[in-house]
């Protein structure tokens, strides 16, 4: 998430009321999670296991819970609770603003687009030309939808990321200030849920078609011309490259990559990154042909046991 203007390190430290290491006028352009940070971004880290990863990332400002040696060309914000203060920054730069109309006055809707009754279009939403949103579609604030997109009834774009920190008193939510981006010529079925990024974008690439009752987690990037069948569940921070096919009830873990033109058969659990251009099945996942051989061997176990007896 980029800020509306460049801020100084001193300004950011004042917002969260914390000491800092770096020059007062050190430039701060935005804030992001570690997998999408760029120079000028703030990243937070609150566990020693990940200190090095954060300090060596592309981020040039690190919000951290211990005073450490500051890498050259970077700055530190020293906080007793970086998770809390990252939320403070999200609330400051992208606060929740209650709606006062079904279609916000700040929404931009392209020529030829049809919005059926009972849809909700939030603040600062952009919808392109010749789209069709069927009844009861919900589009949260800051979502961007391209041209020629069809979205069926009951689908929700932009709900919060499922991201929590466990504390003694319960679970503390990491607030979501990101967006959902739907590119041109995408089709989305009924009752789908596509969560916005925590600070970045959840993106559905041009020409991709999504069946009914599919869930896409926060910060996931789906490529162009993919096919995703019903009841598939895609976790957060997944990269699905172009022309991938996921058949019904596929489930994935977070933070993996599915390669270009991979085909994943129904009810497969994608527990690791997989190469493109191959067909996969089963849980644990394997290439489909290899999985069929394994099933054939399993069927022979009773015969082998009888021979041993």
PDB file of C-alpha atoms in Angstrom:
ATOM      1  CA  UNK A   1       0.000   0.000   0.000  1.00  0.00           C
ATOM      2  CA  UNK A   2       1.454   3.317  -1.073  1.00  0.00           C
ATOM      3  CA  UNK A   3       0.649   6.435   0.925  1.00  0.00           C
ATOM      4  CA  UNK A   4      -1.082   9.399  -0.765  1.00  0.00           C
ATOM      5  CA  UNK A   5       2.190  11.295  -0.444  1.00  0.00           C
ATOM      6  CA  UNK A   6       5.745  10.588   0.674  1.00  0.00           C
ATOM      7  CA  UNK A   7       6.108  10.904   4.447  1.00  0.00           C
ATOM      8  CA  UNK A   8       9.211  11.336   6.575  1.00  0.00           C
ATOM      9  CA  UNK A   9      10.451   8.840   9.126  1.00  0.00           C
ATOM     10  CA  UNK A  10       9.788  11.401  11.856  1.00  0.00           C
ATOM     11  CA  UNK A  11       6.144  11.784  10.737  1.00  0.00           C
ATOM     12  CA  UNK A  12       5.601   8.012  10.802  1.00  0.00           C
ATOM     13  CA  UNK A  13       7.267   7.689  14.223  1.00  0.00           C
ATOM     14  CA  UNK A  14       4.955  10.413  15.536  1.00  0.00           C
ATOM     15  CA  UNK A  15       1.857   8.530  14.343  1.00  0.00           C
ATOM     16  CA  UNK A  16       2.815   5.387  16.267  1.00  0.00           C
ATOM     17  CA  UNK A  17       4.674   7.215  19.062  1.00  0.00           C
ATOM     18  CA  UNK A  18       7.923   5.274  18.911  1.00  0.00           C
ATOM     19  CA  UNK A  19      11.671   5.997  18.735  1.00  0.00           C
ATOM     20  CA  UNK A  20      13.524   5.508  15.471  1.00  0.00           C
ATOM     21  CA  UNK A  21      16.976   5.088  13.977  1.00  0.00           C
ATOM     22  CA  UNK A  22      17.591   7.123  10.845  1.00  0.00           C
ATOM     23  CA  UNK A  23      17.418  10.702   9.680  1.00  0.00           C
ATOM     24  CA  UNK A  24      14.281  12.729  10.408  1.00  0.00           C
ATOM     25  CA  UNK A  25      13.614  13.237   6.701  1.00  0.00           C
ATOM     26  CA  UNK A  26      14.172   9.608   5.622  1.00  0.00           C
ATOM     27  CA  UNK A  27      11.546   9.011   2.897  1.00  0.00           C
ATOM     28  CA  UNK A  28       8.655   6.608   3.556  1.00  0.00           C
ATOM     29  CA  UNK A  29       6.500   5.770   0.532  1.00  0.00           C
ATOM     30  CA  UNK A  30       4.206   3.084   1.933  1.00  0.00           C
ATOM     31  CA  UNK A  31       3.874  -0.146   3.919  1.00  0.00           C
ATOM     32  CA  UNK A  32       3.724  -3.781   2.883  1.00  0.00           C
ATOM     33  CA  UNK A  33       4.114  -7.397   3.923  1.00  0.00           C
ATOM     34  CA  UNK A  34       7.503  -8.945   3.424  1.00  0.00           C
ATOM     35  CA  UNK A  35       6.641 -10.912   0.262  1.00  0.00           C
ATOM     36  CA  UNK A  36       5.689  -7.728  -1.651  1.00  0.00           C
ATOM     37  CA  UNK A  37       7.887  -5.000  -0.131  1.00  0.00           C
ATOM     38  CA  UNK A  38       9.715  -2.471  -2.278  1.00  0.00           C
ATOM     39  CA  UNK A  39      12.254   0.248  -1.460  1.00  0.00           C
ATOM     40  CA  UNK A  40      10.491   2.996   0.478  1.00  0.00           C
ATOM     41  CA  UNK A  41       8.129   0.538   2.223  1.00  0.00           C
ATOM     42  CA  UNK A  42       7.719  -0.245   5.920  1.00  0.00           C
ATOM     43  CA  UNK A  43       7.773  -3.923   6.874  1.00  0.00           C
ATOM     44  CA  UNK A  44       7.120  -5.206  10.395  1.00  0.00           C
ATOM     45  CA  UNK A  45       8.810  -8.035  12.263  1.00  0.00           C
ATOM     46  CA  UNK A  46       8.202  -9.166  15.838  1.00  0.00           C
ATOM     47  CA  UNK A  47      10.069 -12.489  16.149  1.00  0.00           C
ATOM     48  CA  UNK A  48      13.852 -13.027  16.215  1.00  0.00           C
ATOM     49  CA  UNK A  49      13.471 -15.906  13.743  1.00  0.00           C
ATOM     50  CA  UNK A  50      12.522 -13.396  11.034  1.00  0.00           C
ATOM     51  CA  UNK A  51      14.754 -10.429  11.941  1.00  0.00           C
ATOM     52  CA  UNK A  52      17.360 -11.142   9.256  1.00  0.00           C
ATOM     53  CA  UNK A  53      14.754 -11.744   6.574  1.00  0.00           C
ATOM     54  CA  UNK A  54      13.078  -8.398   7.312  1.00  0.00           C
ATOM     55  CA  UNK A  55      16.319  -6.448   7.668  1.00  0.00           C
ATOM     56  CA  UNK A  56      17.672  -7.876   4.400  1.00  0.00           C
ATOM     57  CA  UNK A  57      14.417  -7.471   2.466  1.00  0.00           C
ATOM     58  CA  UNK A  58      13.745  -4.800  -0.141  1.00  0.00           C
ATOM     59  CA  UNK A  59      11.964  -2.720   2.522  1.00  0.00           C
ATOM     60  CA  UNK A  60      13.969   0.317   3.616  1.00  0.00           C
ATOM     61  CA  UNK A  61      12.084   0.902   6.881  1.00  0.00           C
ATOM     62  CA  UNK A  62      11.785  -1.941   9.404  1.00  0.00           C
ATOM     63  CA  UNK A  63       9.268  -1.775  12.250  1.00  0.00           C
ATOM     64  CA  UNK A  64      10.923  -4.049  14.837  1.00  0.00           C
ATOM     65  CA  UNK A  65      10.620  -4.882  18.536  1.00  0.00           C
ATOM     66  CA  UNK A  66      14.348  -4.755  19.341  1.00  0.00           C
ATOM     67  CA  UNK A  67      17.068  -2.202  18.715  1.00  0.00           C
ATOM     68  CA  UNK A  68      19.506  -3.877  16.323  1.00  0.00           C
ATOM     69  CA  UNK A  69      22.254  -2.727  13.972  1.00  0.00           C
ATOM     70  CA  UNK A  70      20.589  -0.790  11.185  1.00  0.00           C
ATOM     71  CA  UNK A  71      21.646  -1.878   7.667  1.00  0.00           C
ATOM     72  CA  UNK A  72      23.162   0.848   5.527  1.00  0.00           C
ATOM     73  CA  UNK A  73      20.600   2.831   3.582  1.00  0.00           C
ATOM     74  CA  UNK A  74      17.725   1.760   5.842  1.00  0.00           C
ATOM     75  CA  UNK A  75      15.885   3.048   8.905  1.00  0.00           C
ATOM     76  CA  UNK A  76      14.328   1.398  11.965  1.00  0.00           C
ATOM     77  CA  UNK A  77      11.162   2.101  13.930  1.00  0.00           C
ATOM     78  CA  UNK A  78      11.568   0.599  17.422  1.00  0.00           C
ATOM     79  CA  UNK A  79       8.263  -0.615  18.860  1.00  0.00           C
ATOM     80  CA  UNK A  80       7.289  -2.752  21.823  1.00  0.00           C
ATOM     81  CA  UNK A  81       4.510  -4.222  19.637  1.00  0.00           C
ATOM     82  CA  UNK A  82       5.111  -3.995  15.858  1.00  0.00           C
ATOM     83  CA  UNK A  83       1.891  -5.903  15.068  1.00  0.00           C
ATOM     84  CA  UNK A  84      -0.180  -3.319  16.942  1.00  0.00           C
ATOM     85  CA  UNK A  85       1.652  -0.398  15.385  1.00  0.00           C
ATOM     86  CA  UNK A  86       1.363  -1.809  11.863  1.00  0.00           C
ATOM     87  CA  UNK A  87      -2.401  -1.866  12.500  1.00  0.00           C
ATOM     88  CA  UNK A  88      -2.229   1.718  13.738  1.00  0.00           C
ATOM     89  CA  UNK A  89      -0.656   2.766  10.453  1.00  0.00           C
ATOM     90  CA  UNK A  90      -3.270   0.868   8.441  1.00  0.00           C
ATOM     91  CA  UNK A  91      -6.069   2.615  10.346  1.00  0.00           C
ATOM     92  CA  UNK A  92      -4.384   5.975   9.828  1.00  0.00           C
ATOM     93  CA  UNK A  93      -3.786   5.678   6.088  1.00  0.00           C
ATOM     94  CA  UNK A  94      -6.781   3.553   5.077  1.00  0.00           C
ATOM     95  CA  UNK A  95      -9.461   4.021   7.753  1.00  0.00           C
ATOM     96  CA  UNK A  96     -12.844   2.346   7.541  1.00  0.00           C
ATOM     97  CA  UNK A  97     -15.467   4.804   6.300  1.00  0.00           C
ATOM     98  CA  UNK A  98     -19.111   3.799   6.764  1.00  0.00           C
ATOM     99  CA  UNK A  99     -21.267   3.723   3.646  1.00  0.00           C
ATOM    100  CA  UNK A 100     -24.278   5.993   3.210  1.00  0.00           C
ATOM    101  CA  UNK A 101     -25.530   4.634  -0.126  1.00  0.00           C
ATOM    102  CA  UNK A 102     -25.747   1.312  -1.971  1.00  0.00           C
ATOM    103  CA  UNK A 103     -23.457   2.718  -4.648  1.00  0.00           C
ATOM    104  CA  UNK A 104     -20.878   5.156  -3.294  1.00  0.00           C
ATOM    105  CA  UNK A 105     -20.703   8.581  -4.902  1.00  0.00           C
ATOM    106  CA  UNK A 106     -16.927   8.067  -5.187  1.00  0.00           C
ATOM    107  CA  UNK A 107     -17.306   4.891  -7.271  1.00  0.00           C
ATOM    108  CA  UNK A 108     -16.378   5.135 -10.955  1.00  0.00           C
ATOM    109  CA  UNK A 109     -18.472   2.943 -13.250  1.00  0.00           C
ATOM    110  CA  UNK A 110     -17.712   2.546 -16.945  1.00  0.00           C
ATOM    111  CA  UNK A 111     -19.999   2.946 -19.934  1.00  0.00           C
ATOM    112  CA  UNK A 112     -22.273   0.008 -20.671  1.00  0.00           C
ATOM    113  CA  UNK A 113     -21.853  -1.612 -17.252  1.00  0.00           C
ATOM    114  CA  UNK A 114     -25.044  -3.068 -15.723  1.00  0.00           C
ATOM    115  CA  UNK A 115     -25.465  -3.317 -11.959  1.00  0.00           C
ATOM    116  CA  UNK A 116     -28.473  -5.378 -10.918  1.00  0.00           C
ATOM    117  CA  UNK A 117     -30.629  -4.589  -7.845  1.00  0.00           C
ATOM    118  CA  UNK A 118     -29.317  -4.995  -4.299  1.00  0.00           C
ATOM    119  CA  UNK A 119     -25.645  -4.755  -5.209  1.00  0.00           C
ATOM    120  CA  UNK A 120     -23.332  -2.786  -2.924  1.00  0.00           C
ATOM    121  CA  UNK A 121     -20.475  -0.768  -4.431  1.00  0.00           C
ATOM    122  CA  UNK A 122     -18.123   0.748  -1.837  1.00  0.00           C
ATOM    123  CA  UNK A 123     -15.981   3.860  -1.678  1.00  0.00           C
ATOM    124  CA  UNK A 124     -13.345   4.464  -4.365  1.00  0.00           C
ATOM    125  CA  UNK A 125     -14.329   1.390  -6.378  1.00  0.00           C
ATOM    126  CA  UNK A 126     -13.517   1.434 -10.083  1.00  0.00           C
ATOM    127  CA  UNK A 127     -15.526  -0.714 -12.518  1.00  0.00           C
ATOM    128  CA  UNK A 128     -14.696  -0.752 -16.222  1.00  0.00           C
ATOM    129  CA  UNK A 129     -16.854  -0.859 -19.351  1.00  0.00           C
ATOM    130  CA  UNK A 130     -19.486  -3.444 -20.326  1.00  0.00           C
ATOM    131  CA  UNK A 131     -19.456  -5.340 -17.035  1.00  0.00           C
ATOM    132  CA  UNK A 132     -22.422  -7.193 -15.557  1.00  0.00           C
ATOM    133  CA  UNK A 133     -22.866  -7.489 -11.799  1.00  0.00           C
ATOM    134  CA  UNK A 134     -25.831  -9.686 -10.954  1.00  0.00           C
ATOM    135  CA  UNK A 135     -28.075  -9.085  -7.940  1.00  0.00           C
ATOM    136  CA  UNK A 136     -26.560  -9.064  -4.440  1.00  0.00           C
ATOM    137  CA  UNK A 137     -22.924  -8.741  -5.447  1.00  0.00           C
ATOM    138  CA  UNK A 138     -20.866  -6.943  -2.775  1.00  0.00           C
ATOM    139  CA  UNK A 139     -17.822  -4.909  -3.795  1.00  0.00           C
ATOM    140  CA  UNK A 140     -15.822  -3.508  -0.867  1.00  0.00           C
ATOM    141  CA  UNK A 141     -13.930  -0.206  -0.887  1.00  0.00           C
ATOM    142  CA  UNK A 142     -10.968   0.371  -3.252  1.00  0.00           C
ATOM    143  CA  UNK A 143     -11.675  -2.674  -5.448  1.00  0.00           C
ATOM    144  CA  UNK A 144     -10.690  -2.326  -9.112  1.00  0.00           C
ATOM    145  CA  UNK A 145     -12.633  -4.230 -11.786  1.00  0.00           C
ATOM    146  CA  UNK A 146     -11.627  -4.150 -15.459  1.00  0.00           C
ATOM    147  CA  UNK A 147     -13.708  -4.273 -18.659  1.00  0.00           C
ATOM    148  CA  UNK A 148     -16.117  -7.039 -19.739  1.00  0.00           C
ATOM    149  CA  UNK A 149     -16.243  -8.699 -16.318  1.00  0.00           C
ATOM    150  CA  UNK A 150     -19.245 -10.826 -15.274  1.00  0.00           C
ATOM    151  CA  UNK A 151     -19.879 -11.451 -11.576  1.00  0.00           C
ATOM    152  CA  UNK A 152     -22.763 -13.646 -10.439  1.00  0.00           C
ATOM    153  CA  UNK A 153     -25.079 -13.239  -7.474  1.00  0.00           C
ATOM    154  CA  UNK A 154     -23.863 -13.428  -3.907  1.00  0.00           C
ATOM    155  CA  UNK A 155     -20.169 -12.976  -4.679  1.00  0.00           C
ATOM    156  CA  UNK A 156     -18.160 -10.779  -2.293  1.00  0.00           C
ATOM    157  CA  UNK A 157     -15.002  -8.957  -3.332  1.00  0.00           C
ATOM    158  CA  UNK A 158     -12.746  -7.428  -0.695  1.00  0.00           C
ATOM    159  CA  UNK A 159     -13.506  -9.023   2.688  1.00  0.00           C
ATOM    160  CA  UNK A 160     -10.720  -8.904   5.283  1.00  0.00           C
ATOM    161  CA  UNK A 161      -7.717 -11.208   5.220  1.00  0.00           C
ATOM    162  CA  UNK A 162      -7.822 -14.201   7.546  1.00  0.00           C
ATOM    163  CA  UNK A 163      -4.691 -13.176   9.453  1.00  0.00           C
ATOM    164  CA  UNK A 164      -4.458 -13.229  13.275  1.00  0.00           C
ATOM    165  CA  UNK A 165      -1.892 -13.059  16.050  1.00  0.00           C
ATOM    166  CA  UNK A 166      -2.542 -15.236  19.094  1.00  0.00           C
ATOM    167  CA  UNK A 167      -2.436 -13.294  22.354  1.00  0.00           C
ATOM    168  CA  UNK A 168      -3.254 -14.405  25.923  1.00  0.00           C
ATOM    169  CA  UNK A 169      -6.655 -12.701  25.719  1.00  0.00           C
ATOM    170  CA  UNK A 170      -7.509 -14.142  22.271  1.00  0.00           C
ATOM    171  CA  UNK A 171      -6.803 -13.549  18.598  1.00  0.00           C
ATOM    172  CA  UNK A 172      -5.770 -10.103  17.388  1.00  0.00           C
ATOM    173  CA  UNK A 173      -6.576  -9.390  13.743  1.00  0.00           C
ATOM    174  CA  UNK A 174      -4.064  -7.877  11.348  1.00  0.00           C
ATOM    175  CA  UNK A 175      -6.136  -5.192   9.663  1.00  0.00           C
ATOM    176  CA  UNK A 176      -6.511  -5.272   5.897  1.00  0.00           C
ATOM    177  CA  UNK A 177      -5.717  -2.146   3.920  1.00  0.00           C
ATOM    178  CA  UNK A 178      -5.129  -3.766   0.535  1.00  0.00           C
ATOM    179  CA  UNK A 179      -7.315  -4.205  -2.525  1.00  0.00           C
ATOM    180  CA  UNK A 180      -8.847  -6.719  -4.918  1.00  0.00           C
ATOM    181  CA  UNK A 181      -7.936  -6.287  -8.591  1.00  0.00           C
ATOM    182  CA  UNK A 182     -10.064  -8.044 -11.222  1.00  0.00           C
ATOM    183  CA  UNK A 183      -8.579  -7.701 -14.703  1.00  0.00           C
ATOM    184  CA  UNK A 184     -10.424  -7.630 -18.064  1.00  0.00           C
ATOM    185  CA  UNK A 185     -12.680 -10.456 -19.309  1.00  0.00           C
ATOM    186  CA  UNK A 186     -12.816 -12.310 -15.989  1.00  0.00           C
ATOM    187  CA  UNK A 187     -15.885 -14.387 -15.121  1.00  0.00           C
ATOM    188  CA  UNK A 188     -16.747 -15.072 -11.478  1.00  0.00           C
ATOM    189  CA  UNK A 189     -19.526 -17.457 -10.462  1.00  0.00           C
ATOM    190  CA  UNK A 190     -22.107 -17.217  -7.690  1.00  0.00           C
ATOM    191  CA  UNK A 191     -21.231 -17.144  -3.979  1.00  0.00           C
ATOM    192  CA  UNK A 192     -17.495 -16.677  -4.421  1.00  0.00           C
ATOM    193  CA  UNK A 193     -15.382 -14.833  -1.848  1.00  0.00           C
ATOM    194  CA  UNK A 194     -12.187 -13.039  -2.818  1.00  0.00           C
ATOM    195  CA  UNK A 195     -10.372 -11.411   0.109  1.00  0.00           C
ATOM    196  CA  UNK A 196      -8.373  -8.204  -0.239  1.00  0.00           C
ATOM    197  CA  UNK A 197      -4.673  -8.036   0.460  1.00  0.00           C
ATOM    198  CA  UNK A 198      -3.378  -7.073   3.880  1.00  0.00           C
ATOM    199  CA  UNK A 199      -1.464  -4.183   2.343  1.00  0.00           C
ATOM    200  CA  UNK A 200      -1.026  -5.385  -1.248  1.00  0.00           C
ATOM    201  CA  UNK A 201      -3.430  -6.625  -3.906  1.00  0.00           C
ATOM    202  CA  UNK A 202      -5.298  -9.875  -4.448  1.00  0.00           C
ATOM    203  CA  UNK A 203      -5.313 -10.154  -8.233  1.00  0.00           C
ATOM    204  CA  UNK A 204      -7.323 -12.201 -10.738  1.00  0.00           C
ATOM    205  CA  UNK A 205      -5.661 -12.128 -14.159  1.00  0.00           C
ATOM    206  CA  UNK A 206      -7.286 -11.308 -17.482  1.00  0.00           C
ATOM    207  CA  UNK A 207      -9.492 -13.984 -19.018  1.00  0.00           C
ATOM    208  CA  UNK A 208      -9.630 -16.210 -15.933  1.00  0.00           C
ATOM    209  CA  UNK A 209     -12.932 -17.975 -15.244  1.00  0.00           C
ATOM    210  CA  UNK A 210     -14.012 -18.942 -11.730  1.00  0.00           C
ATOM    211  CA  UNK A 211     -16.887 -21.301 -10.956  1.00  0.00           C
ATOM    212  CA  UNK A 212     -19.385 -21.035  -8.070  1.00  0.00           C
ATOM    213  CA  UNK A 213     -18.418 -21.175  -4.387  1.00  0.00           C
ATOM    214  CA  UNK A 214     -14.686 -20.587  -4.781  1.00  0.00           C
ATOM    215  CA  UNK A 215     -12.629 -18.865  -2.079  1.00  0.00           C
ATOM    216  CA  UNK A 216      -9.472 -16.871  -2.844  1.00  0.00           C
ATOM    217  CA  UNK A 217      -7.351 -15.798   0.144  1.00  0.00           C
ATOM    218  CA  UNK A 218      -5.554 -12.510   0.741  1.00  0.00           C
ATOM    219  CA  UNK A 219      -2.661 -11.377  -1.463  1.00  0.00           C
ATOM    220  CA  UNK A 220      -3.048 -14.325  -3.816  1.00  0.00           C
ATOM    221  CA  UNK A 221      -2.199 -13.637  -7.455  1.00  0.00           C
ATOM    222  CA  UNK A 222      -3.989 -15.698 -10.093  1.00  0.00           C
ATOM    223  CA  UNK A 223      -2.636 -15.466 -13.630  1.00  0.00           C
ATOM    224  CA  UNK A 224      -4.288 -15.071 -17.008  1.00  0.00           C
ATOM    225  CA  UNK A 225      -6.733 -17.547 -18.587  1.00  0.00           C
ATOM    226  CA  UNK A 226      -6.963 -19.881 -15.600  1.00  0.00           C
ATOM    227  CA  UNK A 227      -9.954 -22.175 -14.957  1.00  0.00           C
ATOM    228  CA  UNK A 228     -10.997 -22.754 -11.343  1.00  0.00           C
ATOM    229  CA  UNK A 229     -13.878 -25.132 -10.643  1.00  0.00           C
ATOM    230  CA  UNK A 230     -16.460 -25.107  -7.857  1.00  0.00           C
ATOM    231  CA  UNK A 231     -15.671 -25.348  -4.151  1.00  0.00           C
ATOM    232  CA  UNK A 232     -11.959 -24.766  -4.618  1.00  0.00           C
ATOM    233  CA  UNK A 233     -10.248 -23.071  -1.664  1.00  0.00           C
ATOM    234  CA  UNK A 234      -7.092 -21.068  -2.339  1.00  0.00           C
ATOM    235  CA  UNK A 235      -5.148 -19.862   0.700  1.00  0.00           C
ATOM    236  CA  UNK A 236      -3.415 -16.511   1.109  1.00  0.00           C
ATOM    237  CA  UNK A 237      -0.210 -15.453  -0.655  1.00  0.00           C
ATOM    238  CA  UNK A 238      -0.465 -18.127  -3.355  1.00  0.00           C
ATOM    239  CA  UNK A 239       0.875 -17.488  -6.865  1.00  0.00           C
ATOM    240  CA  UNK A 240      -1.048 -19.277  -9.610  1.00  0.00           C
ATOM    241  CA  UNK A 241       0.634 -18.738 -12.947  1.00  0.00           C
ATOM    242  CA  UNK A 242      -1.076 -18.444 -16.354  1.00  0.00           C
ATOM    243  CA  UNK A 243      -3.441 -21.052 -17.826  1.00  0.00           C
ATOM    244  CA  UNK A 244      -3.624 -23.222 -14.715  1.00  0.00           C
ATOM    245  CA  UNK A 245      -6.674 -25.476 -14.241  1.00  0.00           C
ATOM    246  CA  UNK A 246      -7.913 -26.342 -10.745  1.00  0.00           C
ATOM    247  CA  UNK A 247     -10.803 -28.801 -10.730  1.00  0.00           C
ATOM    248  CA  UNK A 248     -13.503 -29.080  -8.062  1.00  0.00           C
ATOM    249  CA  UNK A 249     -12.727 -29.026  -4.343  1.00  0.00           C
ATOM    250  CA  UNK A 250      -9.009 -28.467  -4.744  1.00  0.00           C
ATOM    251  CA  UNK A 251      -7.468 -26.960  -1.616  1.00  0.00           C
ATOM    252  CA  UNK A 252      -4.110 -25.241  -1.232  1.00  0.00           C
ATOM    253  CA  UNK A 253      -1.786 -24.253   1.573  1.00  0.00           C
ATOM    254  CA  UNK A 254      -0.468 -20.684   1.714  1.00  0.00           C
ATOM    255  CA  UNK A 255       2.643 -19.212   0.158  1.00  0.00           C
ATOM    256  CA  UNK A 256       3.098 -21.700  -2.693  1.00  0.00           C
ATOM    257  CA  UNK A 257       3.423 -21.350  -6.476  1.00  0.00           C
ATOM    258  CA  UNK A 258       1.479 -23.372  -9.039  1.00  0.00           C
ATOM    259  CA  UNK A 259       3.319 -23.300 -12.356  1.00  0.00           C
ATOM    260  CA  UNK A 260       2.026 -22.304 -15.780  1.00  0.00           C
ATOM    261  CA  UNK A 261      -0.427 -24.739 -17.401  1.00  0.00           C
ATOM    262  CA  UNK A 262      -0.492 -27.100 -14.434  1.00  0.00           C
ATOM    263  CA  UNK A 263      -3.690 -29.152 -14.100  1.00  0.00           C
ATOM    264  CA  UNK A 264      -4.811 -30.171 -10.602  1.00  0.00           C
ATOM    265  CA  UNK A 265      -7.528 -32.827 -10.459  1.00  0.00           C
ATOM    266  CA  UNK A 266     -10.533 -32.710  -8.138  1.00  0.00           C
ATOM    267  CA  UNK A 267     -10.165 -32.966  -4.346  1.00  0.00           C
ATOM    268  CA  UNK A 268      -6.386 -32.646  -4.490  1.00  0.00           C
ATOM    269  CA  UNK A 269      -4.596 -31.022  -1.555  1.00  0.00           C
ATOM    270  CA  UNK A 270      -1.831 -28.783  -2.925  1.00  0.00           C
ATOM    271  CA  UNK A 271       0.568 -28.772   0.022  1.00  0.00           C
ATOM    272  CA  UNK A 272       3.681 -27.544  -1.801  1.00  0.00           C
ATOM    273  CA  UNK A 273       4.737 -25.632  -4.906  1.00  0.00           C
ATOM    274  CA  UNK A 274       4.331 -27.595  -8.134  1.00  0.00           C
ATOM    275  CA  UNK A 275       5.846 -27.283 -11.597  1.00  0.00           C
ATOM    276  CA  UNK A 276       3.831 -26.196 -14.584  1.00  0.00           C
ATOM    277  CA  UNK A 277       2.850 -28.303 -17.568  1.00  0.00           C
ATOM    278  CA  UNK A 278       1.962 -31.419 -15.550  1.00  0.00           C
ATOM    279  CA  UNK A 279      -1.211 -33.013 -14.163  1.00  0.00           C
ATOM    280  CA  UNK A 280      -1.492 -33.659 -10.418  1.00  0.00           C
ATOM    281  CA  UNK A 281      -3.854 -35.454  -8.030  1.00  0.00           C
ATOM    282  CA  UNK A 282      -4.256 -36.799  -4.524  1.00  0.00           C
ATOM    283  CA  UNK A 283      -3.376 -35.872  -0.971  1.00  0.00           C
ATOM    284  CA  UNK A 284      -0.463 -35.721  -0.460  1.00  0.00           C
ATOM    285  CA  UNK A 285      -0.154 -34.341  -3.977  1.00  0.00           C
ATOM    286  CA  UNK A 286       1.779 -36.140  -6.700  1.00  0.00           C
ATOM    287  CA  UNK A 287       1.757 -36.347 -10.479  1.00  0.00           C
ATOM    288  CA  UNK A 288      -1.512 -38.005 -11.475  1.00  0.00           C
ATOM    289  CA  UNK A 289       0.049 -40.950 -13.309  1.00  0.00           C
ATOM    290  CA  UNK A 290       2.331 -41.718 -10.359  1.00  0.00           C
ATOM    291  CA  UNK A 291      -0.640 -41.445  -7.990  1.00  0.00           C
ATOM    292  CA  UNK A 292      -2.601 -43.991 -10.052  1.00  0.00           C
ATOM    293  CA  UNK A 293       0.337 -46.414  -9.828  1.00  0.00           C
ATOM    294  CA  UNK A 294       0.377 -45.993  -6.052  1.00  0.00           C
ATOM    295  CA  UNK A 295      -3.347 -46.787  -5.860  1.00  0.00           C
ATOM    296  CA  UNK A 296      -2.792 -49.895  -7.992  1.00  0.00           C
ATOM    297  CA  UNK A 297      -0.034 -51.077  -5.636  1.00  0.00           C
ATOM    298  CA  UNK A 298      -2.269 -50.517  -2.621  1.00  0.00           C
ATOM    299  CA  UNK A 299      -4.947 -52.765  -4.163  1.00  0.00           C
ATOM    300  CA  UNK A 300      -2.388 -55.560  -4.356  1.00  0.00           C
ATOM    301  CA  UNK A 301      -1.599 -55.482  -0.623  1.00  0.00           C
ATOM    302  CA  UNK A 302      -4.306 -58.068   0.370  1.00  0.00           C
ATOM    303  CA  UNK A 303      -2.985 -60.487  -2.292  1.00  0.00           C
ATOM    304  CA  UNK A 304       0.618 -60.030  -1.066  1.00  0.00           C
ATOM    305  CA  UNK A 305      -0.434 -60.604   2.570  1.00  0.00           C
ATOM    306  CA  UNK A 306      -2.245 -63.843   1.610  1.00  0.00           C
ATOM    307  CA  UNK A 307       0.889 -65.099  -0.130  1.00  0.00           C
ATOM    308  CA  UNK A 308       3.010 -64.319   2.916  1.00  0.00           C
ATOM    309  CA  UNK A 309       0.634 -66.286   5.128  1.00  0.00           C
TER     310      UNK A 309
END
